[in-house]
Coordinates of C-alpha atoms in Angstrom, one line a residue:
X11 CA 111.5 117.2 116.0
X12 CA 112.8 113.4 116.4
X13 CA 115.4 114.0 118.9
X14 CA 112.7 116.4 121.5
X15 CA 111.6 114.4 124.3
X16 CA 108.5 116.5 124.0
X17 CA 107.4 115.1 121.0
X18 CA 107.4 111.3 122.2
X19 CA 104.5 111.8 123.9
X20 CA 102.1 114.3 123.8
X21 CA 102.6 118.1 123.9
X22 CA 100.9 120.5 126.1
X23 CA 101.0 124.2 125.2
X24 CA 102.0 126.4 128.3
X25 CA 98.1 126.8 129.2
X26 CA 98.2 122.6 129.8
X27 CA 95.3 121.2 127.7
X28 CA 93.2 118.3 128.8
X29 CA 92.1 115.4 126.9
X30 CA 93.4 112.3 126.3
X31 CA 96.6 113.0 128.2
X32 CA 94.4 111.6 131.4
X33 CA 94.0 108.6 129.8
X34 CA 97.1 107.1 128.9
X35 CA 100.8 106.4 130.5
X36 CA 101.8 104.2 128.1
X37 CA 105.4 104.7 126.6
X38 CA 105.7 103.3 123.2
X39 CA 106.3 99.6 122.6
X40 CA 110.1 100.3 121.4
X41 CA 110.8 101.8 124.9
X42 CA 113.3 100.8 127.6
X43 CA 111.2 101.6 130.1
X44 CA 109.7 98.0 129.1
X45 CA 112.4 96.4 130.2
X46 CA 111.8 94.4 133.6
X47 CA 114.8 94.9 135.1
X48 CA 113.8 99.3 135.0
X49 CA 113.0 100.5 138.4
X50 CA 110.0 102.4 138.7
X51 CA 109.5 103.5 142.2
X52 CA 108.8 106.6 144.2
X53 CA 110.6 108.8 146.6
X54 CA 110.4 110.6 150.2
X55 CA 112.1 112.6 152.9
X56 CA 112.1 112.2 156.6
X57 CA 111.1 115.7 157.4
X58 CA 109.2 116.5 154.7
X59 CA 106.6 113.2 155.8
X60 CA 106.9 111.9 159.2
X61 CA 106.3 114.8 161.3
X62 CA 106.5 113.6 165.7
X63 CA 109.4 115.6 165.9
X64 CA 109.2 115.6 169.7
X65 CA 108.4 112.1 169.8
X66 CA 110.3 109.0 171.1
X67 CA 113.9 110.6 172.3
X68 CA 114.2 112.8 168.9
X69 CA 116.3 115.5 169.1
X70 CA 115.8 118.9 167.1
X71 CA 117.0 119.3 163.9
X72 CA 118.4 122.6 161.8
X73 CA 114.6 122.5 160.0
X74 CA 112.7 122.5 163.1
X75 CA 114.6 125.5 164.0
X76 CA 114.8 127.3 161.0
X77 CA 111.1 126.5 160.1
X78 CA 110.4 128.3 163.6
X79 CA 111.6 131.7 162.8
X80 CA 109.2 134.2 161.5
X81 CA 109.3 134.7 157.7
X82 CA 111.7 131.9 156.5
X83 CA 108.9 129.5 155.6
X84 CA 106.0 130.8 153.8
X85 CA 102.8 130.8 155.8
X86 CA 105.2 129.9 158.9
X87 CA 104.8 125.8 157.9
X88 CA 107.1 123.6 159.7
X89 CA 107.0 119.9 159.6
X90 CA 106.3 119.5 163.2
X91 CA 103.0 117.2 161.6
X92 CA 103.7 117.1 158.0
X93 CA 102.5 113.9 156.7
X94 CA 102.3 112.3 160.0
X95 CA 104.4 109.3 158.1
X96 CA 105.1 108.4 161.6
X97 CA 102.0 107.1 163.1
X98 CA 100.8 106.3 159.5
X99 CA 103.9 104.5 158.2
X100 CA 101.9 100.8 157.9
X101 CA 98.9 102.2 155.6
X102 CA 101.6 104.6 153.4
X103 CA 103.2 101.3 152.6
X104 CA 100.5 99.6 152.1
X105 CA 99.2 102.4 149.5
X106 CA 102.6 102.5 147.9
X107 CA 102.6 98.8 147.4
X108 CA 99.0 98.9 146.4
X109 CA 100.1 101.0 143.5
X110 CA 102.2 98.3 142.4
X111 CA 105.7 100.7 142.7
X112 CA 108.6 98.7 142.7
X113 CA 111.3 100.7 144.9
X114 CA 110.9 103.2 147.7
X115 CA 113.6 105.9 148.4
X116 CA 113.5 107.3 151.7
X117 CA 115.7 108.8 154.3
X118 CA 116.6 108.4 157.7
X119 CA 116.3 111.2 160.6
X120 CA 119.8 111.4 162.0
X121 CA 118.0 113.2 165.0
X122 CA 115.7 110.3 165.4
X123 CA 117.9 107.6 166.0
X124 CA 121.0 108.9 168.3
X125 CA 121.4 111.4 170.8
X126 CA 124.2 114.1 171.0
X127 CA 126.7 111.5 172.5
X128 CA 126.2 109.1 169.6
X129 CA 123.8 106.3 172.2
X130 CA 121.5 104.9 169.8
X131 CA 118.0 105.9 170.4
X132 CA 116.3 102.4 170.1
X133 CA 112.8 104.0 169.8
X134 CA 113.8 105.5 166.5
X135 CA 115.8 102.5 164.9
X136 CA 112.9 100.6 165.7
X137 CA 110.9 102.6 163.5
X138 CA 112.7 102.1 161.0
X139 CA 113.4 98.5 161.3
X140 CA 109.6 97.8 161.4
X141 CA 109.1 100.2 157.9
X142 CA 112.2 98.8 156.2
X143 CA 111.4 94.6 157.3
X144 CA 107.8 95.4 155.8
X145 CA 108.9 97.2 152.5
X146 CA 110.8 94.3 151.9
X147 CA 107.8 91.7 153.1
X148 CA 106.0 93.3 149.8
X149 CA 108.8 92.6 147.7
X150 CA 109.4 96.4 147.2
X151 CA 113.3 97.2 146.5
X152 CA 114.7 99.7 149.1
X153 CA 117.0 102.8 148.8
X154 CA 118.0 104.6 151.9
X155 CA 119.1 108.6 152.6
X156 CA 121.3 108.5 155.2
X157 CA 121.0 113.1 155.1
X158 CA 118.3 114.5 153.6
X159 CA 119.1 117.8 155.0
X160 CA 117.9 117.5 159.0
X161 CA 120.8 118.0 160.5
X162 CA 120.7 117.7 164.7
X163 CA 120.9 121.4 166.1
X164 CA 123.6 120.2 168.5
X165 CA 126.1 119.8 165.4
X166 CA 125.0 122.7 164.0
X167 CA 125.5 124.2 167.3
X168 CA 129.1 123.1 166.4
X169 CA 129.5 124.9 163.3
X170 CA 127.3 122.5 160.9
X171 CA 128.9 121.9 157.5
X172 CA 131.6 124.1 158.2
X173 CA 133.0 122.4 161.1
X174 CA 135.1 119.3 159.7
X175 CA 134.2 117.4 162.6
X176 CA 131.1 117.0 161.7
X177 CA 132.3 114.8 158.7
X178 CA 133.4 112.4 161.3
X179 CA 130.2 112.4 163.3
X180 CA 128.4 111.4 160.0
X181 CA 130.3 108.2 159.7
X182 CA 129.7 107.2 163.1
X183 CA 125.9 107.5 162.2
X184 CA 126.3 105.7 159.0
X185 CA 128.5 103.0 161.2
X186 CA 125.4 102.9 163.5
X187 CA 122.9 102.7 160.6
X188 CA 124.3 100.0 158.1
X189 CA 125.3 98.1 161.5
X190 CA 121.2 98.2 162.5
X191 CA 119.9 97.8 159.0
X192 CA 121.9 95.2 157.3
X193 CA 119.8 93.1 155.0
X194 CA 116.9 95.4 155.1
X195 CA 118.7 98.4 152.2
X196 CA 119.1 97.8 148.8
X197 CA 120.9 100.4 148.4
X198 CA 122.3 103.6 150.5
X199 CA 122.4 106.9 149.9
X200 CA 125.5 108.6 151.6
X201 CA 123.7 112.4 151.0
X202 CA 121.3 113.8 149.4
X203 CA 122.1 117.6 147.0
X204 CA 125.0 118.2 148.8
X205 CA 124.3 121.6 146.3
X206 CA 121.5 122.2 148.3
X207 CA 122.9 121.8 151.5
X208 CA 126.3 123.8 151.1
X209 CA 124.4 126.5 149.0
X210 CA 120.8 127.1 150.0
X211 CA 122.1 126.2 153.4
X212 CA 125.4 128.2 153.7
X213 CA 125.8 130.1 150.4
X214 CA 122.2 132.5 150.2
X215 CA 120.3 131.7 153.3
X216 CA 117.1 129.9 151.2
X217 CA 117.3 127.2 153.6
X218 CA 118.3 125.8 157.1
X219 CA 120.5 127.2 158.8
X220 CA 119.9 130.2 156.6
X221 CA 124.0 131.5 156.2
X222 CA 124.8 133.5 153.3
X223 CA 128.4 133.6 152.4
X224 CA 130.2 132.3 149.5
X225 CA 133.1 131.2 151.6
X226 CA 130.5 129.0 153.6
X227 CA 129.3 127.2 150.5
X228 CA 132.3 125.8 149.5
X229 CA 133.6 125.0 152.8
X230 CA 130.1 123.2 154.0
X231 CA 130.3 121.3 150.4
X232 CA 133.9 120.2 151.2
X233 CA 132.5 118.4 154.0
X234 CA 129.6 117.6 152.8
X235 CA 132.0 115.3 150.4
X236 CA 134.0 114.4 152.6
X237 CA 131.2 113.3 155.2
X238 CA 130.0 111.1 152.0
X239 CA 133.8 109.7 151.3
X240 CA 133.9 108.7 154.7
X241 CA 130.9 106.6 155.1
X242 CA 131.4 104.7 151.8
X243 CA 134.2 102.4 153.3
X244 CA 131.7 102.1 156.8
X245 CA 128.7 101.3 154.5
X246 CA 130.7 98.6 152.4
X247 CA 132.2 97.1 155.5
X248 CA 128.7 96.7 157.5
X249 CA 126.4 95.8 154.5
X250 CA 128.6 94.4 151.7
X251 CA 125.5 93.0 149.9
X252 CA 124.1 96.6 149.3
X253 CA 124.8 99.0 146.6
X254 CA 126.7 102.2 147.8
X255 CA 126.1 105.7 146.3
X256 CA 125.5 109.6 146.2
X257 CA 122.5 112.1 144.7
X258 CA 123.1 114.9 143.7
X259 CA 120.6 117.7 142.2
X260 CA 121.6 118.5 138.5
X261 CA 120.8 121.7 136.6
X262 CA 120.9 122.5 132.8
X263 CA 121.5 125.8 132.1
X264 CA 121.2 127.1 128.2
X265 CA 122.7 130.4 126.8
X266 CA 120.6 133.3 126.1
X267 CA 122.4 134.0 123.2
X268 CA 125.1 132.9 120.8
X269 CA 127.5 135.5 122.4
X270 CA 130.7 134.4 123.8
X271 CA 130.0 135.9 127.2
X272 CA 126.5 134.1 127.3
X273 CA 127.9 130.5 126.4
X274 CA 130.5 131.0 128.9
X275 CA 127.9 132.1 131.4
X276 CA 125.8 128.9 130.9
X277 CA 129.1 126.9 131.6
X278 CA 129.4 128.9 134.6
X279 CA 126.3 127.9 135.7
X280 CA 126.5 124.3 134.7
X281 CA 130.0 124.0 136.9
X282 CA 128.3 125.6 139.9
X283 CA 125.4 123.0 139.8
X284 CA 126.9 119.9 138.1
X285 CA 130.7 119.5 138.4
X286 CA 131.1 121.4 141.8
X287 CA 129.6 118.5 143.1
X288 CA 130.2 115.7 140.0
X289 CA 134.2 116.6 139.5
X290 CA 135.3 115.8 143.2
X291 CA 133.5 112.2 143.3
X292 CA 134.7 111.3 140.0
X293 CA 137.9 112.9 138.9
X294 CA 139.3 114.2 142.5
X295 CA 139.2 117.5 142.3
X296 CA 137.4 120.6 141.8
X297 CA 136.7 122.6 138.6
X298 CA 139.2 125.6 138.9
X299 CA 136.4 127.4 137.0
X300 CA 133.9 127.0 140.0
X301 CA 136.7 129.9 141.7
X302 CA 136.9 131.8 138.8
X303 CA 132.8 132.6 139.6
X304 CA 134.0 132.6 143.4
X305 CA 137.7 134.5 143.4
X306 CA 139.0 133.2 147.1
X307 CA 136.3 130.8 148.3
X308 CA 138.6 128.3 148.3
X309 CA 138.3 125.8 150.6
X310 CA 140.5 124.2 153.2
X311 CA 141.5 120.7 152.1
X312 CA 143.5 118.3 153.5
X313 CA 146.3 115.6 152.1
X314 CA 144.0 112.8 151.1
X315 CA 140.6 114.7 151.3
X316 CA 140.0 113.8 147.5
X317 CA 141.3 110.6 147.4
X318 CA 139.0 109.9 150.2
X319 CA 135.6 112.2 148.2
X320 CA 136.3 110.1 145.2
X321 CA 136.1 106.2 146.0
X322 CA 134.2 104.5 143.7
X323 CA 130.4 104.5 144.0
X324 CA 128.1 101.4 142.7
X325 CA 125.7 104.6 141.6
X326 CA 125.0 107.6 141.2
X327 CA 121.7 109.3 142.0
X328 CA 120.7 111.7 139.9
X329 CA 117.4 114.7 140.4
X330 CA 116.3 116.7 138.2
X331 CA 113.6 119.1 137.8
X332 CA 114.2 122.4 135.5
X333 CA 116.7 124.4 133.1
X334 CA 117.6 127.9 133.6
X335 CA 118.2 130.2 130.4
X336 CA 120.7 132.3 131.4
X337 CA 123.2 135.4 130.6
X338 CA 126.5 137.1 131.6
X339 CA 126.1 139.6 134.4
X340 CA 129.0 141.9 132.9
X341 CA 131.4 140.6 135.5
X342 CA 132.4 137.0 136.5
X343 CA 129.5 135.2 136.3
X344 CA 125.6 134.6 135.1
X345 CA 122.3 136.3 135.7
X346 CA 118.5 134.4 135.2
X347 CA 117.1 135.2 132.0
X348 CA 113.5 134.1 132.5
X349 CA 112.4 133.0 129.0
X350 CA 108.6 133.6 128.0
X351 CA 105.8 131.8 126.6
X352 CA 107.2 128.2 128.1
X353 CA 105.2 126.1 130.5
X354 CA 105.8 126.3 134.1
X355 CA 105.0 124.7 136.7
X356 CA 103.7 125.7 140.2
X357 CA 107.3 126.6 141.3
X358 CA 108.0 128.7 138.2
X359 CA 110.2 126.0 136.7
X360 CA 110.2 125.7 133.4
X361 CA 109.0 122.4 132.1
X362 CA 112.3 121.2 130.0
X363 CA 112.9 117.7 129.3
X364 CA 115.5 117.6 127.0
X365 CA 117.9 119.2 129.7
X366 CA 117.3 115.9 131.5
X367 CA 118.8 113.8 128.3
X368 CA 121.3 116.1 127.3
X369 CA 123.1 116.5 130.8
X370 CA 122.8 112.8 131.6
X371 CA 124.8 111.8 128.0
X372 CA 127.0 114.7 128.5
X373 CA 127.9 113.3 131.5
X374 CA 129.1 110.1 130.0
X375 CA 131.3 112.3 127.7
X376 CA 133.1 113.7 130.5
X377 CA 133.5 111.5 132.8
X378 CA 134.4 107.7 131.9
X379 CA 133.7 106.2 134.8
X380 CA 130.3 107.4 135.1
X381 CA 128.8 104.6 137.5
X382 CA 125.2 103.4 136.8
X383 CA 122.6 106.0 137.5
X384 CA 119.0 106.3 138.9
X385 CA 117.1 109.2 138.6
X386 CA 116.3 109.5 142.0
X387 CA 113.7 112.5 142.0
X388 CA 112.1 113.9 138.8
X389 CA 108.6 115.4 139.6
X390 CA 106.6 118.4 139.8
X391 CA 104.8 121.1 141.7
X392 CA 101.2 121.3 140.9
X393 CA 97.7 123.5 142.9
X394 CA 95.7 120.0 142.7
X395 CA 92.6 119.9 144.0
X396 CA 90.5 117.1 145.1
X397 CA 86.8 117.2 143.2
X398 CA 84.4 114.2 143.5
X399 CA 87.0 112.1 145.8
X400 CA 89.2 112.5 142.4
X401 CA 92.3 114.5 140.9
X402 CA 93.1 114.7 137.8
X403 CA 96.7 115.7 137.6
X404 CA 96.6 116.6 133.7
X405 CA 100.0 118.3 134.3
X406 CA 101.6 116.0 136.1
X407 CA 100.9 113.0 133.9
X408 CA 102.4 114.9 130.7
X409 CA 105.6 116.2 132.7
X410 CA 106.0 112.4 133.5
X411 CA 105.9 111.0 130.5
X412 CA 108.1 113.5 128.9
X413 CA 110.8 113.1 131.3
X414 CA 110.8 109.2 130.9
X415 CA 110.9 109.5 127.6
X416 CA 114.3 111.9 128.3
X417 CA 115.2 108.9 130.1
X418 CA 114.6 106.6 127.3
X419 CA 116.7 108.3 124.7
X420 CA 119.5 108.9 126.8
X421 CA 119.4 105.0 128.2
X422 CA 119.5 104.1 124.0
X423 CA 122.4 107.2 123.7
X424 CA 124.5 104.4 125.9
X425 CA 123.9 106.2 129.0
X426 CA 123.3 103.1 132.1
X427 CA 120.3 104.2 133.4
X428 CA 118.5 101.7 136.1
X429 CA 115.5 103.4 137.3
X430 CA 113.3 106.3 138.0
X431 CA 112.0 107.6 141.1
X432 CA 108.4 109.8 141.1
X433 CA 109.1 113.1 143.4
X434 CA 107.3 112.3 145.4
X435 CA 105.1 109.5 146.4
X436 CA 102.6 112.1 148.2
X437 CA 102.2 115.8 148.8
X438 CA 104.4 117.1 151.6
X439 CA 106.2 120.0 153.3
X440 CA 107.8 121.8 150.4
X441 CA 110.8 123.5 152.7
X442 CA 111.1 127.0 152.5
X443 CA 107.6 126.5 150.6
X444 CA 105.5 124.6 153.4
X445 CA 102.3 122.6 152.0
X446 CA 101.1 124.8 149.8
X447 CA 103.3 123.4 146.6
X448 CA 102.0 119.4 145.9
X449 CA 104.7 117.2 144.3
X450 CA 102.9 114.1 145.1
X451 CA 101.5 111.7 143.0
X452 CA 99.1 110.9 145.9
X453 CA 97.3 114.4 147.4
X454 CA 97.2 114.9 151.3
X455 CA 94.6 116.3 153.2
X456 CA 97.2 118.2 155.8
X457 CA 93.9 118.6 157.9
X458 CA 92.8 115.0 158.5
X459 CA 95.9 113.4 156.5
X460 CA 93.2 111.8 154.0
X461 CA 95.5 110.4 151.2
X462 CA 93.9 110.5 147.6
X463 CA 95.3 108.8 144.6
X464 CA 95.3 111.2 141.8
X465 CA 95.1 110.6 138.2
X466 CA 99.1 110.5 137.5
X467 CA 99.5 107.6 139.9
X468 CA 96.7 105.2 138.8
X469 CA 98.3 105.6 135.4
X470 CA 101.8 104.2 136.3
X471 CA 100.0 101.8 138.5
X472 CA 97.7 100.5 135.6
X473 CA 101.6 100.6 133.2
X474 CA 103.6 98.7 135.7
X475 CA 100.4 96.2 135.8
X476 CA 100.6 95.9 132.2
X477 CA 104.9 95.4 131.8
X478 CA 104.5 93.2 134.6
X479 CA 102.0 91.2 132.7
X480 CA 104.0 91.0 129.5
X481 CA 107.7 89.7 131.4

């Protein structure tokens, strides 16, 4: 049908046919995604590339320790090596530029670049400095994580998320950051899926440090925002000529049915992943529903807490990856409903485009001051496999296309959309997953750290050739 993202480029059946998918990124000439001015970069995490975790003065981070203990990571990964981004930094840059990619997002090791006291660690900043300075020597436009989830053990030590303090230690390290890296950052990043953090971290246990308590969850994302509401002033103040901003993760869940109970469900589950984290930043408060799912989690907030979570960002970061189908559970809240016969991909996400355009202009219906967005990770999980020094990411190329199309729509539905990030630039450690789920658009080797380009990322090379050609 006209308005299904799917059917603006080709569509694969869930089996993933080959053919002349392989050949061809282009979007159609009546695109957006022509436009000049459109980002298209790609996107990756400290921890998840650099590996030298015991290098230079850093300190240990929640992920180092969690990844440790027996049976929280499959296949007992940890990203002690990972991508060894670290020693490899110059020729990663020089493959991302090589690909012609016009914006990088990465993320900064908090453990990496101060000790416990807050003394800069001038080994790591320099690491930093040197990757940032030559980003911007090949003219590639830079966004900057200040949390990507490695949080030093010593805080955590402390009580982590849940201890307010730890709010305040974030702002010193954003003080310490935008004071280093003036005029090398486009734009920072306060944090990165604060849903991910306070839930996966505090809420079920899926991730570092591995709590499980409902209570936690709301009381880690409370400072989670308020970490982020503090460091916007800091960021503004040290690097005025950079954009100032937030990602969060985004989820679209659909009703199993036309039932009452299983619409409200699929609100429920859209308020626990959307305006949990979307409400506070731009309306000041959170959804009284998101209680009504977790009777007494509550969290302790303090007289200006919300006027300080919802200063205004220059944009919002927005990742997305899947849709749920799901169903009431009888009680207060919603239960999976895994649908059949849709494609999947090596996660067991379903492969859903449209979710992408309809939450991002539902998001301009509901809140009016919506700040620009970039979609900051949108990517996929695939088992590819290097034959003939090539790899032809059939999969991945299709996903891709669909989803920018998502984007295109909802960019000509009025939403401001300003660029896409690829999730991610190369294969890397998956979290909880380790290496063996690829989301790169360039395979590793985790044995000799080879980099291969696969299929997917000559493609947007040879399209970004092309618009670049026709400005």
């Amino acid at each position: 049908m006209a308005n299904d993202a799917s059917a603006v480029f080709d569509t694969l059946s869930p089996a993933v046919s080959r053919g002349s998918l392989a050949d061809s990124f282009t979007p159609p000439a009546d695109s957006t995604l022509w436009r000049k001015n459109f980002l298209l970069g790609a996107a990756t995490a400290s921890y998840q590339i650099e590996g030298a975790v015991n290098e230079d003065g850093r300190l240990p981070s929640i992920w180092d320790t969690f990844s440790a203990i027996p049976g929280k990571v499959l296949a007992g990964d940890t990203g002690a090596v990972a991508c060894d981004h670290y020693h490899r930094w110059e020729a990663d840059v020089e493959m991302l530029a090589s690909l012609g990619l016009e914006g990088y997002r990465l993320s900064i090791a908090w453990p990496r670049v101060m000790d416990a006291a807050g003394v800069p660690n001038r080994k790591g900043l320099d690491f930093y400095k040197r990757l940032l300075n030559r980003l911007k020597e090949k003219g590639i436009t830079t966004f900057v994580t200040l949390y990507h989830w490695d949080l030093p053990q010593h805080l955590e030590d402390r009580g982590g998320w849940l201890n307010r303090d730890t709010a305040y230690r974030f702002a010193d390290y954003a003080d310490l950051m935008s004071r280093e890296l003036a005029g090398t950052v486009d734009a920072w990043a306060t944090l990165n899926e604060p849903w991910c953090s306070a839930y996966l971290g505090y809420g079920n246990g899926h991730h570092a440090p591995g709590l499980a308590n409902d209570r936690f969850a709301t009381q880690a994302m409370h400072h989670l925002l308020l970490a982020h509401g503090l460091a916007v002033p800091v960021l503004r103040a040290n690097d005025p000529a950079s954009q100032k901003g937030i990602v969060a993760n985004i989820g679209r869940g659909t009703p199993n049915s036309d039932s009452a109970a299983d619409q409200r469900a699929a609100h429920l589950f859209e308020v626990q992943h959307n305006a949990w984290i979307l409400d506070p930043l731009l309306k000041g408060s959170y959804p009284q529903d998101l209680f009504e799912l977790w009777p007494g989690t509550e969290p302790l907030v303090l007289d200006g807490d919300m006027q300080t979570i919802s200063a205004p960002l220059d944009f919002l970061g927005i990742n997305y990856y899947f849709r749920t189908n799901v169903a009431s559970d009888g009680a207060h809240g919603f239960r999976d409903v895994p649908l059949e016969g849709v494609e999947r991909t090596q996660m067991g996400w379903e492969v859903y485009p449209d979710g992408l355009r309809d939450l991002l202009t539902g998001f301009k219906k509901t809140y009016h001051n919506l700040p620009p967005i970039y979609i900051t990770e949108n990517g996929m999980a695939s088992d590819d496999q290097v034959t003939d020094g090539h790899v032809e990411d059939t999969q991945r190329i299709s996903f891709l296309k669909r989803h920018l199309a998502a984007v295109d729509q909802a960019i000509k539905a009025g939403v401001d959309i300003r660029g896409y990030f690829l999730w991610s630039l190369m294969d890397n450690f998956e979290w909880a997953f380790g290496y063996e789920r690829r989301f790169g658009v360039v395979h590793v080797d985790y044995s000799t750290q080879k980099r291969t380009i696969k299929r997917s990322a000559e493609l947007v090379a040879k399209f970004l050739k092309e618009r670049k050609a026709r400005a």
